[in-house]
Short mmCIF file of C-alpha atoms in Angstrom, two decimals:
data_model
loop_
_atom_site.label_atom_id
_atom_site.label_comp_id
_atom_site.label_asym_id
_atom_site.label_seq_id
_atom_site.Cartn_x
_atom_site.Cartn_y
_atom_site.Cartn_z
CA MET A 1 209.33 35.68 -17.20
CA GLY A 2 207.53 32.93 -16.17
CA LEU A 3 207.03 34.21 -12.62
CA ILE A 4 205.54 37.29 -14.52
CA ALA A 5 203.26 35.09 -16.35
CA VAL A 6 202.02 33.12 -13.52
CA GLN A 7 200.91 36.40 -11.68
CA ILE A 8 199.54 38.00 -14.61
CA GLY A 9 197.70 34.60 -14.74
CA THR A 10 196.64 34.62 -10.92
CA MET A 11 195.18 37.96 -11.20
CA ARG A 12 193.31 37.59 -14.41
CA GLN A 13 192.12 34.70 -12.32
CA THR A 14 191.13 36.92 -9.25
CA GLU A 15 190.05 39.54 -11.62
CA GLU A 16 187.56 37.16 -13.10
CA GLN A 17 186.45 35.88 -9.86
CA LEU A 18 185.68 39.45 -8.31
CA LEU A 19 184.02 39.99 -11.63
CA SER A 20 181.68 37.13 -11.35
CA THR A 21 181.15 37.60 -7.84
CA ARG A 22 180.60 41.29 -8.48
CA LEU A 23 178.40 40.18 -11.56
CA GLU A 24 176.57 38.07 -9.04
CA LYS A 25 176.43 40.67 -6.63
CA ALA A 26 174.97 43.30 -8.97
CA ALA A 27 172.06 40.25 -10.05
CA ALA A 28 171.54 40.15 -6.31
CA SER A 29 171.19 43.23 -5.80
CA THR A 30 168.95 44.33 -8.89
CA ARG A 31 166.67 41.17 -7.94
CA LYS A 32 166.34 42.67 -4.37
CA MET A 33 165.65 46.07 -6.06
CA LYS A 34 162.93 44.29 -8.71
CA ILE A 35 161.13 42.59 -5.63
CA VAL A 36 161.42 45.74 -3.34
CA ILE A 37 160.02 47.72 -6.23
CA VAL A 38 157.33 45.10 -6.71
CA CYS A 39 156.87 44.71 -3.60
CA GLY A 40 156.41 48.23 -2.93
CA ASN A 41 154.47 49.17 -5.57
CA ALA A 42 152.12 46.32 -4.62
CA LEU A 43 151.87 47.80 -0.96
CA ALA A 44 151.15 51.39 -2.41
CA VAL A 45 148.28 49.33 -4.29
CA LEU A 46 146.76 47.77 -1.34
CA ILE A 47 147.01 50.89 0.43
CA LEU A 48 145.28 52.78 -2.58
CA LEU A 49 142.66 50.09 -2.29
CA ALA A 50 142.29 50.00 1.63
CA ALA A 51 142.04 54.21 1.01
CA GLY A 52 139.54 53.76 -1.50
CA PHE A 53 137.27 51.46 0.17
CA VAL A 54 137.59 53.44 3.03
CA ILE A 55 136.56 56.43 1.46
CA ASN A 56 133.63 54.57 -0.47
CA GLN A 57 132.31 53.51 2.86
CA GLU A 58 133.05 56.71 4.41
CA THR A 59 130.73 58.14 1.05
CA SER A 60 128.09 55.38 1.46
CA ARG A 61 127.81 56.24 5.03
CA ARG A 62 127.44 59.60 4.42
CA ASN A 63 125.08 58.97 1.67
CA LEU A 64 122.93 57.02 4.05
CA ALA A 65 123.61 59.46 6.31
CA GLU A 66 122.51 62.31 4.66
CA GLN A 67 119.29 60.17 2.86
CA ASN A 68 118.57 59.32 6.71
CA LEU A 69 118.11 63.35 7.61
CA LYS A 70 116.49 64.05 4.57
CA GLN A 71 113.54 61.15 5.34
CA SER A 72 113.67 62.48 9.32
CA ASN A 73 113.23 66.19 7.38
CA GLU A 74 110.23 65.14 5.12
CA GLN A 75 108.75 63.12 7.92
CA LEU A 76 108.97 65.99 10.50
CA ALA A 77 107.22 68.17 7.43
CA ARG A 78 104.63 65.56 7.25
CA ARG A 79 104.04 65.49 10.69
CA THR A 80 104.01 69.42 11.51
CA ALA A 81 101.78 69.59 8.35
CA GLU A 82 99.44 66.80 9.91
CA LEU A 83 99.49 68.39 13.11
CA SER A 84 98.37 72.19 11.97
CA GLU A 85 95.54 70.28 10.16
CA THR A 86 94.29 68.46 13.15
CA ASN A 87 94.79 72.31 14.79
CA VAL A 88 92.29 73.53 11.93
CA GLU A 89 89.99 70.71 12.47
CA LEU A 90 89.96 71.13 15.79
CA GLU A 91 89.30 74.64 15.80
CA SER A 92 86.68 74.77 13.28
CA PHE A 93 85.27 71.51 15.06
CA ALA A 94 85.02 73.66 18.82
CA TYR A 95 83.81 76.49 16.90
CA SER A 96 80.88 74.90 14.82
CA VAL A 97 80.28 72.98 18.17
CA ALA A 98 79.92 75.98 19.75
CA HIS A 99 77.87 77.98 17.31
CA ASP A 100 75.55 75.60 17.07
CA LEU A 101 75.16 75.42 20.70
CA ARG A 102 73.87 78.48 20.61
CA ALA A 103 70.48 78.31 18.75
CA PRO A 104 69.05 75.26 21.33
CA LEU A 105 70.35 77.64 24.20
CA ARG A 106 68.10 80.46 22.72
CA HIS A 107 65.56 78.29 22.42
CA ILE A 108 65.80 77.04 26.28
CA ALA A 109 66.43 80.65 27.28
CA GLY A 110 63.74 81.94 25.34
CA TYR A 111 60.73 79.13 26.11
CA SER A 112 61.26 79.89 30.16
CA ASN A 113 60.67 83.05 29.45
CA VAL A 114 57.82 82.42 27.49
CA LEU A 115 56.22 80.13 30.34
CA VAL A 116 57.48 82.67 33.30
CA GLN A 117 54.92 86.03 31.18
CA ASP A 118 52.02 83.11 29.85
CA TYR A 119 51.91 80.99 32.72
CA GLY A 120 54.01 82.60 35.34
CA PRO A 121 50.36 83.82 37.39
CA ARG A 122 49.36 79.87 37.58
CA LEU A 123 53.19 78.92 39.17
CA ASP A 124 53.77 79.06 43.08
CA THR A 125 56.98 80.93 44.11
CA GLU A 126 59.18 77.61 43.35
CA GLY A 127 57.88 76.91 39.95
CA LEU A 128 58.88 80.25 39.06
CA ARG A 129 62.56 80.01 41.09
CA CYS A 130 63.29 77.06 39.28
CA LEU A 131 62.18 78.56 35.79
CA GLY A 132 64.59 81.46 36.53
CA LYS A 133 67.13 78.92 37.26
CA ILE A 134 66.89 77.57 34.25
CA GLU A 135 67.01 80.58 31.97
CA GLU A 136 70.10 81.92 34.26
CA GLY A 137 71.37 78.85 33.10
CA ALA A 138 70.99 79.09 29.61
CA ASN A 139 72.06 82.97 29.57
CA LYS A 140 74.97 81.95 31.56
CA MET A 141 75.69 79.29 29.27
CA GLY A 142 75.02 81.44 26.01
CA ARG A 143 77.83 84.05 28.00
CA LEU A 144 80.48 81.23 27.94
CA VAL A 145 79.48 80.44 24.34
CA ASP A 146 80.19 83.46 23.10
CA ASP A 147 83.71 83.70 25.03
CA LEU A 148 84.83 80.65 23.78
CA LEU A 149 84.02 81.73 19.93
CA ALA A 150 85.21 85.10 20.89
CA ARG A 151 89.26 82.89 21.72
CA SER A 152 88.30 80.72 18.65
CA LYS A 153 88.33 83.63 16.92
CA ILE A 154 91.25 85.13 17.96
CA GLY A 155 93.16 81.78 17.21
CA ARG A 156 91.87 81.96 13.49
CA GLN A 157 92.53 85.72 13.01
CA ARG A 158 95.51 87.19 10.99
CA LEU A 159 98.01 90.01 13.05
CA ALA A 160 97.76 93.03 11.51
CA ILE A 161 101.03 94.00 13.27
CA GLN A 162 101.73 98.26 12.93
CA ASN A 163 103.65 100.73 15.04
CA THR A 164 100.79 100.97 17.95
CA PRO A 165 101.07 104.02 20.36
CA LEU A 166 100.34 102.23 23.62
CA ASP A 167 99.46 105.58 25.74
CA SER A 168 96.34 106.24 23.88
CA LEU A 169 95.25 102.33 23.22
CA LEU A 170 95.04 102.80 27.29
CA ALA A 171 93.44 105.93 27.37
CA GLN A 172 90.62 104.43 25.14
CA VAL A 173 90.54 101.15 27.70
CA LEU A 174 90.39 103.35 31.03
CA ALA A 175 87.66 105.39 29.59
CA ASP A 176 85.70 102.20 28.36
CA LEU A 177 86.19 100.91 31.81
CA ALA A 178 85.55 104.05 33.75
CA PRO A 179 81.43 102.75 34.12
CA ASP A 180 83.14 100.09 36.25
CA CYS A 181 84.76 102.37 38.65
CA VAL A 182 81.49 104.51 39.44
CA GLY A 183 80.99 104.84 43.19
CA ARG A 184 84.48 103.60 44.22
CA GLU A 185 87.71 104.62 44.64
CA VAL A 186 90.14 103.89 42.41
CA GLU A 187 93.66 105.29 42.24
CA TRP A 188 95.11 104.88 38.83
CA HIS A 189 99.20 104.91 38.70
CA ILE A 190 99.20 104.85 34.44
CA GLU A 191 103.37 105.16 33.56
CA LYS A 192 104.23 105.89 29.82
CA LEU A 193 104.22 103.27 27.75
CA PHE A 194 105.37 104.55 23.99
CA SER A 195 104.83 102.56 21.13
CA ALA A 196 104.90 98.85 20.07
CA GLU A 197 104.54 96.70 17.33
CA CYS A 198 101.78 95.03 17.55
CA ASP A 199 97.85 94.67 16.63
CA PRO A 200 96.89 97.29 17.81
CA GLY A 201 92.87 95.69 18.01
CA LEU A 202 94.22 92.72 19.85
CA MET A 203 96.73 94.51 22.53
CA LYS A 204 93.82 96.67 23.67
CA GLN A 205 92.05 93.56 24.11
CA VAL A 206 95.00 92.25 26.85
CA PHE A 207 95.23 95.97 28.16
CA ALA A 208 91.20 95.51 28.63
CA ASN A 209 90.93 92.15 30.19
CA LEU A 210 93.77 92.90 32.32
CA LEU A 211 92.54 96.03 33.57
CA SER A 212 89.19 94.85 34.18
CA ASN A 213 90.49 92.35 36.05
CA ALA A 214 92.43 94.50 38.10
CA VAL A 215 89.11 96.74 38.69
CA LYS A 216 87.04 93.92 39.92
CA TYR A 217 89.21 92.32 41.97
CA SER A 218 90.40 94.96 43.80
CA GLY A 219 86.11 95.60 44.24
CA LYS A 220 86.49 94.57 47.82
CA ARG A 221 89.25 97.39 48.90
CA LEU A 222 87.90 100.21 50.09
CA HIS A 223 91.20 102.21 48.43
CA ALA A 224 92.04 100.49 45.30
CA VAL A 225 95.26 101.08 43.54
CA ILE A 226 95.91 99.80 40.14
CA ARG A 227 99.10 100.42 38.18
CA VAL A 228 100.08 100.43 34.68
CA GLY A 229 103.91 100.47 34.17
CA GLN A 230 106.95 98.98 32.13
CA THR A 231 109.94 97.70 33.31
CA GLN A 232 113.49 96.44 31.71
CA GLN A 233 114.29 92.15 32.14
CA LYS A 234 117.44 90.80 30.31
CA GLY A 235 117.27 93.51 27.76
CA GLU A 236 113.95 92.94 26.99
CA ARG A 237 110.78 95.66 27.45
CA VAL A 238 108.21 94.05 29.86
CA PHE A 239 104.95 95.77 31.09
CA PHE A 240 102.87 95.08 34.16
CA VAL A 241 99.81 95.50 35.27
CA ARG A 242 99.67 95.73 39.01
CA ASP A 243 96.35 95.93 41.68
CA ASN A 244 95.82 95.89 45.20
CA GLY A 245 93.24 93.49 44.96
CA VAL A 246 92.34 89.66 46.77
CA GLY A 247 95.31 88.22 44.17
CA PHE A 248 95.54 84.20 44.78
CA GLU A 249 97.55 81.96 45.90
CA MET A 250 100.95 81.33 44.06
CA GLN A 251 100.59 77.08 43.88
CA TYR A 252 97.28 77.48 41.66
CA VAL A 253 99.23 80.47 39.12
CA GLY A 254 99.05 77.10 36.73
CA LYS A 255 95.59 77.30 36.13
CA LEU A 256 95.54 81.04 36.15
CA PHE A 257 95.70 81.33 32.16
CA GLY A 258 93.50 77.69 31.34
CA VAL A 259 89.70 78.01 29.88
CA PHE A 260 87.02 77.78 32.01
CA GLN A 261 90.00 78.14 35.30
CA ARG A 262 88.70 80.39 38.13
CA LEU A 263 90.57 80.47 41.04
CA HIS A 264 87.44 82.43 42.84
CA LYS A 265 84.25 81.71 43.90
CA ALA A 266 81.41 82.70 41.28
CA ARG A 267 79.66 83.87 44.09
CA ASP A 268 82.13 86.36 44.86
CA PHE A 269 83.63 87.47 41.31
CA GLU A 270 81.31 87.32 37.84
CA GLY A 271 82.87 85.73 34.69
CA SER A 272 83.49 83.21 32.89
CA GLY A 273 87.03 82.50 33.15
CA VAL A 274 88.05 83.03 29.43
CA GLY A 275 89.41 86.49 29.97
CA LEU A 276 93.28 85.70 30.94
CA ALA A 277 92.97 82.86 28.60
CA ILE A 278 92.42 85.16 25.21
CA VAL A 279 94.79 87.48 26.90
CA GLN A 280 97.47 84.53 26.80
CA ARG A 281 97.05 83.84 23.41
CA ILE A 282 96.75 87.53 22.23
CA ILE A 283 100.20 87.44 23.84
CA ARG A 284 101.88 84.01 22.28
CA LYS A 285 100.37 85.20 18.92
CA HIS A 286 102.62 88.05 19.13
CA GLY A 287 105.34 85.62 20.13
CA GLY A 288 105.49 87.29 23.44
CA GLN A 289 105.17 85.89 26.81
CA ILE A 290 102.97 86.14 30.17
CA TRP A 291 103.13 85.24 33.46
CA ALA A 292 101.71 86.15 37.20
CA GLU A 293 102.70 86.85 40.53
CA ALA A 294 100.20 87.21 43.48
CA ALA A 295 99.45 86.43 46.73
CA LEU A 296 96.74 85.72 48.55
CA ASP A 297 94.55 88.97 49.58
CA GLN A 298 98.15 91.17 48.56
CA GLY A 299 97.03 91.77 45.14
CA ALA A 300 98.37 90.53 41.85
CA THR A 301 100.78 91.41 39.09
CA PHE A 302 100.60 90.58 35.82
CA PHE A 303 103.90 90.80 33.58
CA PHE A 304 104.09 90.61 29.81
CA THR A 305 106.12 91.15 26.62
CA ILE A 306 105.04 92.19 23.33
CA GLY A 307 108.05 89.90 21.19
CA SER A 308 109.98 90.52 18.43
CA PRO A 309 108.77 91.58 14.64
CA GLU A 310 110.54 88.40 13.52
CA ASN A 311 108.93 86.23 15.71
CA HIS A 312 105.80 88.01 14.84
CA ALA A 313 106.22 87.12 10.92
CA SER A 314 107.03 83.02 11.75
CA LYS A 315 104.12 83.13 13.55
CA ARG A 316 101.96 84.13 10.90
CA ALA A 317 103.84 81.68 8.19
CA GLU A 318 102.28 78.76 10.64
CA LEU A 319 99.05 80.38 10.16
CA PRO A 320 97.58 77.98 7.39
CA LEU A 321 95.28 80.18 4.90
CA ALA A 322 92.76 77.37 5.47
CA MET A 323 92.30 78.82 9.02
CA GLU A 324 91.17 81.90 7.82
CA GLU A 325 88.89 80.13 5.53
CA ILE A 326 86.55 78.51 8.00
CA HIS A 327 83.18 79.47 7.51
CA VAL A 328 79.69 78.44 9.66
CA PRO A 329 76.84 80.20 8.59
CA MET B 1 43.96 86.84 1.77
CA SER B 2 42.60 90.01 3.66
CA HIS B 3 46.02 91.80 4.11
CA GLU B 4 49.19 91.66 1.79
CA ILE B 5 51.87 90.36 3.55
CA GLU B 6 54.53 92.65 5.44
CA ILE B 7 56.89 91.13 6.86
CA LEU B 8 58.37 87.84 5.42
CA LEU B 9 60.65 85.90 7.76
CA VAL B 10 62.96 83.03 6.35
CA GLU B 11 63.21 80.93 9.55
CA ASP B 12 63.42 77.11 8.96
CA SER B 13 63.71 76.78 13.13
CA VAL B 14 60.31 76.78 14.26
CA GLU B 15 61.69 77.78 17.43
CA ASP B 16 62.93 80.86 16.08
CA ALA B 17 59.81 81.73 14.05
CA GLU B 18 57.72 81.52 17.16
CA LEU B 19 60.10 83.61 19.45
CA THR B 20 60.38 85.96 16.95
CA ILE B 21 57.00 86.98 15.54
CA ARG B 22 56.44 86.82 19.53
CA ALA B 23 58.82 89.49 20.53
CA LEU B 24 57.59 91.52 17.40
CA ARG B 25 53.85 91.10 18.69
CA HIS B 26 54.90 91.65 22.43
CA ASN B 27 56.50 94.83 20.74
CA ASN B 28 52.73 95.82 19.10
CA ILE B 29 54.09 95.25 15.54
CA VAL B 30 50.69 93.75 14.08
CA ASN B 31 52.05 93.72 10.75
CA GLU B 32 51.17 90.54 8.78
CA ILE B 33 54.03 88.31 8.91
CA ARG B 34 54.71 85.21 6.79
CA VAL B 35 57.19 82.58 7.34
CA VAL B 36 59.09 80.45 4.98
CA GLU B 37 61.43 77.70 5.99
CA ASP B 38 63.78 77.95 3.35
CA GLY B 39 65.34 79.86 0.97
CA ALA B 40 63.88 78.22 -2.04
CA GLU B 41 60.33 79.18 -0.85
CA ALA B 42 61.40 82.38 0.02
CA LEU B 43 62.35 83.35 -3.77
CA ASP B 44 59.06 81.66 -4.83
CA PHE B 45 57.25 84.20 -2.55
CA LEU B 46 59.20 86.93 -3.23
CA PHE B 47 59.57 86.31 -7.43
CA CYS B 48 55.65 85.33 -6.88
CA ARG B 49 56.08 82.05 -8.65
CA GLY B 50 54.97 78.50 -7.56
CA MET B 51 52.59 78.37 -4.50
CA TYR B 52 52.63 82.22 -4.61
CA LYS B 53 51.65 82.79 -8.04
CA ASP B 54 48.86 84.65 -7.54
CA ARG B 55 51.13 87.19 -5.18
CA SER B 56 52.18 90.59 -7.19
CA PHE B 57 55.06 92.30 -7.62
CA ALA B 58 53.38 95.29 -6.65
CA HIS B 59 52.66 94.94 -2.86
CA PRO B 60 56.48 93.85 -2.10
CA PRO B 61 56.75 93.13 1.81
CA LYS B 62 57.93 95.68 3.92
CA LEU B 63 61.04 93.84 5.89
CA VAL B 64 62.69 90.61 4.83
CA LEU B 65 63.80 88.93 7.97
CA LEU B 66 66.10 86.91 6.84
CA ASP B 67 68.24 83.67 8.40
CA LEU B 68 71.99 82.07 6.94
CA LYS B 69 71.75 78.53 7.49
CA LEU B 70 68.67 77.45 5.74
CA PRO B 71 67.53 74.33 3.43
CA ARG B 72 67.98 73.94 0.35
CA VAL B 73 68.71 77.76 -0.68
CA GLY B 74 71.09 79.09 1.51
CA GLY B 75 70.24 83.18 3.06
CA MET B 76 73.11 84.30 1.12
CA ASP B 77 71.75 82.82 -2.49
CA VAL B 78 68.38 84.62 -1.36
CA LEU B 79 69.74 88.06 -0.81
CA ARG B 80 72.13 88.01 -3.91
CA ALA B 81 68.63 86.79 -6.02
CA ILE B 82 66.95 89.52 -4.18
CA ARG B 83 69.64 92.14 -5.20
CA ALA B 84 70.07 90.50 -8.96
CA ASP B 85 66.32 92.03 -9.93
CA ASP B 86 65.36 95.02 -10.67
CA ARG B 87 61.88 93.85 -9.33
CA THR B 88 62.74 92.80 -5.54
CA ARG B 89 65.99 94.81 -5.25
CA VAL B 90 64.71 97.88 -2.98
CA ILE B 91 63.09 95.43 -0.52
CA PRO B 92 64.71 95.83 2.63
CA VAL B 93 66.60 92.92 4.15
CA VAL B 94 67.87 92.21 7.27
CA VAL B 95 69.56 89.27 8.17
CA LEU B 96 69.14 87.92 11.63
CA THR B 97 71.48 84.83 12.30
CA SER B 98 73.62 82.90 14.66
CA SER B 99 76.97 83.89 13.14
CA LYS B 100 78.63 87.21 13.47
CA GLU B 101 81.30 85.34 11.23
CA GLU B 102 83.45 87.94 9.48
CA LYS B 103 82.73 86.61 6.35
CA ASP B 104 79.17 86.01 6.49
CA LEU B 105 79.26 90.33 7.39
CA ILE B 106 81.34 91.11 4.29
CA ASP B 107 79.21 88.78 2.01
CA GLY B 108 76.17 89.99 3.31
CA TYR B 109 77.07 93.71 3.12
CA MET B 110 78.67 93.27 -0.20
CA LEU B 111 75.24 91.80 -1.38
CA GLY B 112 73.62 94.55 -0.25
CA VAL B 113 72.09 93.74 2.75
CA ASN B 114 69.89 96.55 5.05
CA ALA B 115 71.48 95.39 8.57
CA TYR B 116 72.48 92.47 9.63
CA ALA B 117 71.90 91.64 13.63
CA GLN B 118 72.61 88.52 15.66
CA LYS B 119 70.26 86.62 17.64
CA PRO B 120 71.50 86.69 21.04
CA VAL B 121 70.85 83.99 23.31
CA ASN B 122 69.75 85.84 26.16
CA PHE B 123 65.90 86.35 25.55
CA GLU B 124 65.66 89.28 26.93
CA ASN B 125 68.20 90.83 24.57
CA PHE B 126 66.56 88.71 21.31
CA SER B 127 63.20 90.48 22.46
CA GLU B 128 64.99 94.10 22.37
CA THR B 129 66.75 93.16 18.96
CA VAL B 130 63.88 92.01 17.17
CA ARG B 131 61.87 95.27 18.70
CA GLN B 132 64.62 97.41 17.28
CA ILE B 133 64.69 95.77 14.32
CA GLY B 134 60.29 95.69 13.63
CA MET B 135 60.48 99.15 15.14
CA PHE B 136 62.75 100.77 12.71
CA TRP B 137 61.92 99.21 9.65
CA ILE B 138 58.24 98.57 9.74
CA LEU B 139 57.30 102.36 11.70
CA VAL B 140 60.19 104.51 11.10
CA ASN B 141 61.50 103.89 7.90
CA GLN B 142 59.71 104.81 4.71
CA ALA B 143 59.17 101.90 2.49
CA PRO B 144 59.77 102.64 -1.67
CA PRO B 145 56.10 103.05 -3.24
CA PRO B 146 54.03 100.29 -3.84
CA GLY B 147 53.99 99.40 -7.52
CA ALA B 148 57.61 101.76 -8.20
CA PHE B 149 59.21 98.62 -9.31
CA ALA B 150 56.63 96.41 -11.04
CA PRO B 151 57.44 95.05 -14.48
CA SER B 152 55.20 96.84 -16.20
CA THR B 153 57.32 100.25 -14.87
CA THR B 154 60.78 98.59 -15.89
CA PRO B 155 60.67 96.95 -18.91
CA GLY B 156 64.30 95.99 -18.39
CA ALA B 157 64.04 94.14 -16.00
CA SER B 158 65.22 90.69 -15.98
CA THR B 159 62.75 87.89 -15.83
CA ASN B 160 65.50 84.70 -15.99
CA LEU B 161 65.86 84.49 -11.80
CA ALA B 162 62.19 83.25 -11.69
CA ARG B 163 63.31 80.35 -13.02
CA GLY B 164 64.61 78.59 -10.20
CA PRO B 165 67.44 78.12 -7.96
CA VAL B 166 70.01 77.61 -11.27
CA VAL B 167 70.52 80.81 -12.39
CA ILE B 168 71.33 82.32 -9.03
CA SER B 169 74.94 81.62 -9.13
CA ARG B 170 75.39 83.25 -12.60
CA VAL B 171 74.02 87.12 -11.15
CA THR B 172 76.70 88.42 -8.94
CA GLY B 173 78.03 90.21 -11.93
CA ARG B 174 75.25 92.26 -11.68
CA MET B 175 75.17 93.08 -8.16
CA HIS B 176 75.81 97.24 -7.91
CA ASN B 177 73.71 99.63 -6.89
CA GLY B 178 71.63 97.25 -4.85
CA ASN B 179 72.17 99.13 -1.41
CA GLU B 180 68.83 101.35 -1.19
#
């Protein structure tokens, strides 16, 4: 019995020991768990904080970028407005200068003429020749001024885009050119051009200037051949005017469309050097492009596109209203 | 004065006036010409006031040659005043100017100008332009009968215009049948 009691005692002891170690273990494990939970939470909070920080950082960076973009846009808009204002000012300045130059020129030409009429008999040949040069110079400058005014007018003019039958436009231009071709052998090849969306008055001037150039620069040919037609390039309709005249050297092609730029001596071919500048201005206003190919003594070809109606619309929007209101009495 | 003024030349440039008169004379247009140098004097002349108070509405000029860029009262205002008053409405007015700005052309015609010409730089062209204007308006055109529009025959005529440039801006609304 005593043995059983001892054994029971031992078992109890062992059990108690086991219980206490298990309790201890459980307590330790609970502590660990708590630590893990606390640590995990802390980590989660940290991660959240970090994420919040990063997001915040990113947002402010984006805001800053957005602000910068907005500022740049505003700046760009301001610059554009300034530029277009300067353009209008320049245009109107050029216009009034050219306009006001006409009066003194008229007086120079007029009084030289009066001098010749009233005092001509008292002047010798050399005196008369000099007076003639003065009048000639004034008249020539008068023509230049008028051409400049015409070019400036196109810059300020609003496009009146409509569906234009180019063939009948061309027929009018050819009729107007007939007097220039009298006594000359000019062979015309006119292809069918159909119609285009453009300003008919201005487009007529394009054809008039290009064709009269073709007639003029083929003037030294016994048999002039002038061809007007259209081709396709990169899916776009390209018009061309080709002559077999004197042409020009391609190295000077950059000067071709500049104001007062001439590639031939005035003695050989009369002109103010504004015609092609006007043509280029009209084509660009339509949103089109113009270029030329030539070789000296082998004729020249002028190519141009008219552009699309969308281009016209954007160009028209660019024209500030003030431009239409410039007025010099 | 022995002759009534038949051409009123409103021109502030002495040179242009001289060249214009010369061109007229050279083309045998010998009618009496008066040059006035600004719009205010032109209005004094036409409305018989100020230094022209001895003039009579019964003898209007056969032609007014009008420049647009004028000191004091501009050419358009002169034209507006001429067309707004029954006593001067019928006087032929031809604008002869440097400008062929679309706006000026439209304004001129809206105000009832009879013709509009640009002064060419080239003297031969200038002379020809002036000759044609003179020939037509002085020799070909039949002017309205003198005195037909004097105040006595048109009692309703407005007289307030003869008082100075202040009223000029008020008369725009009355611009009808001004082109005779």
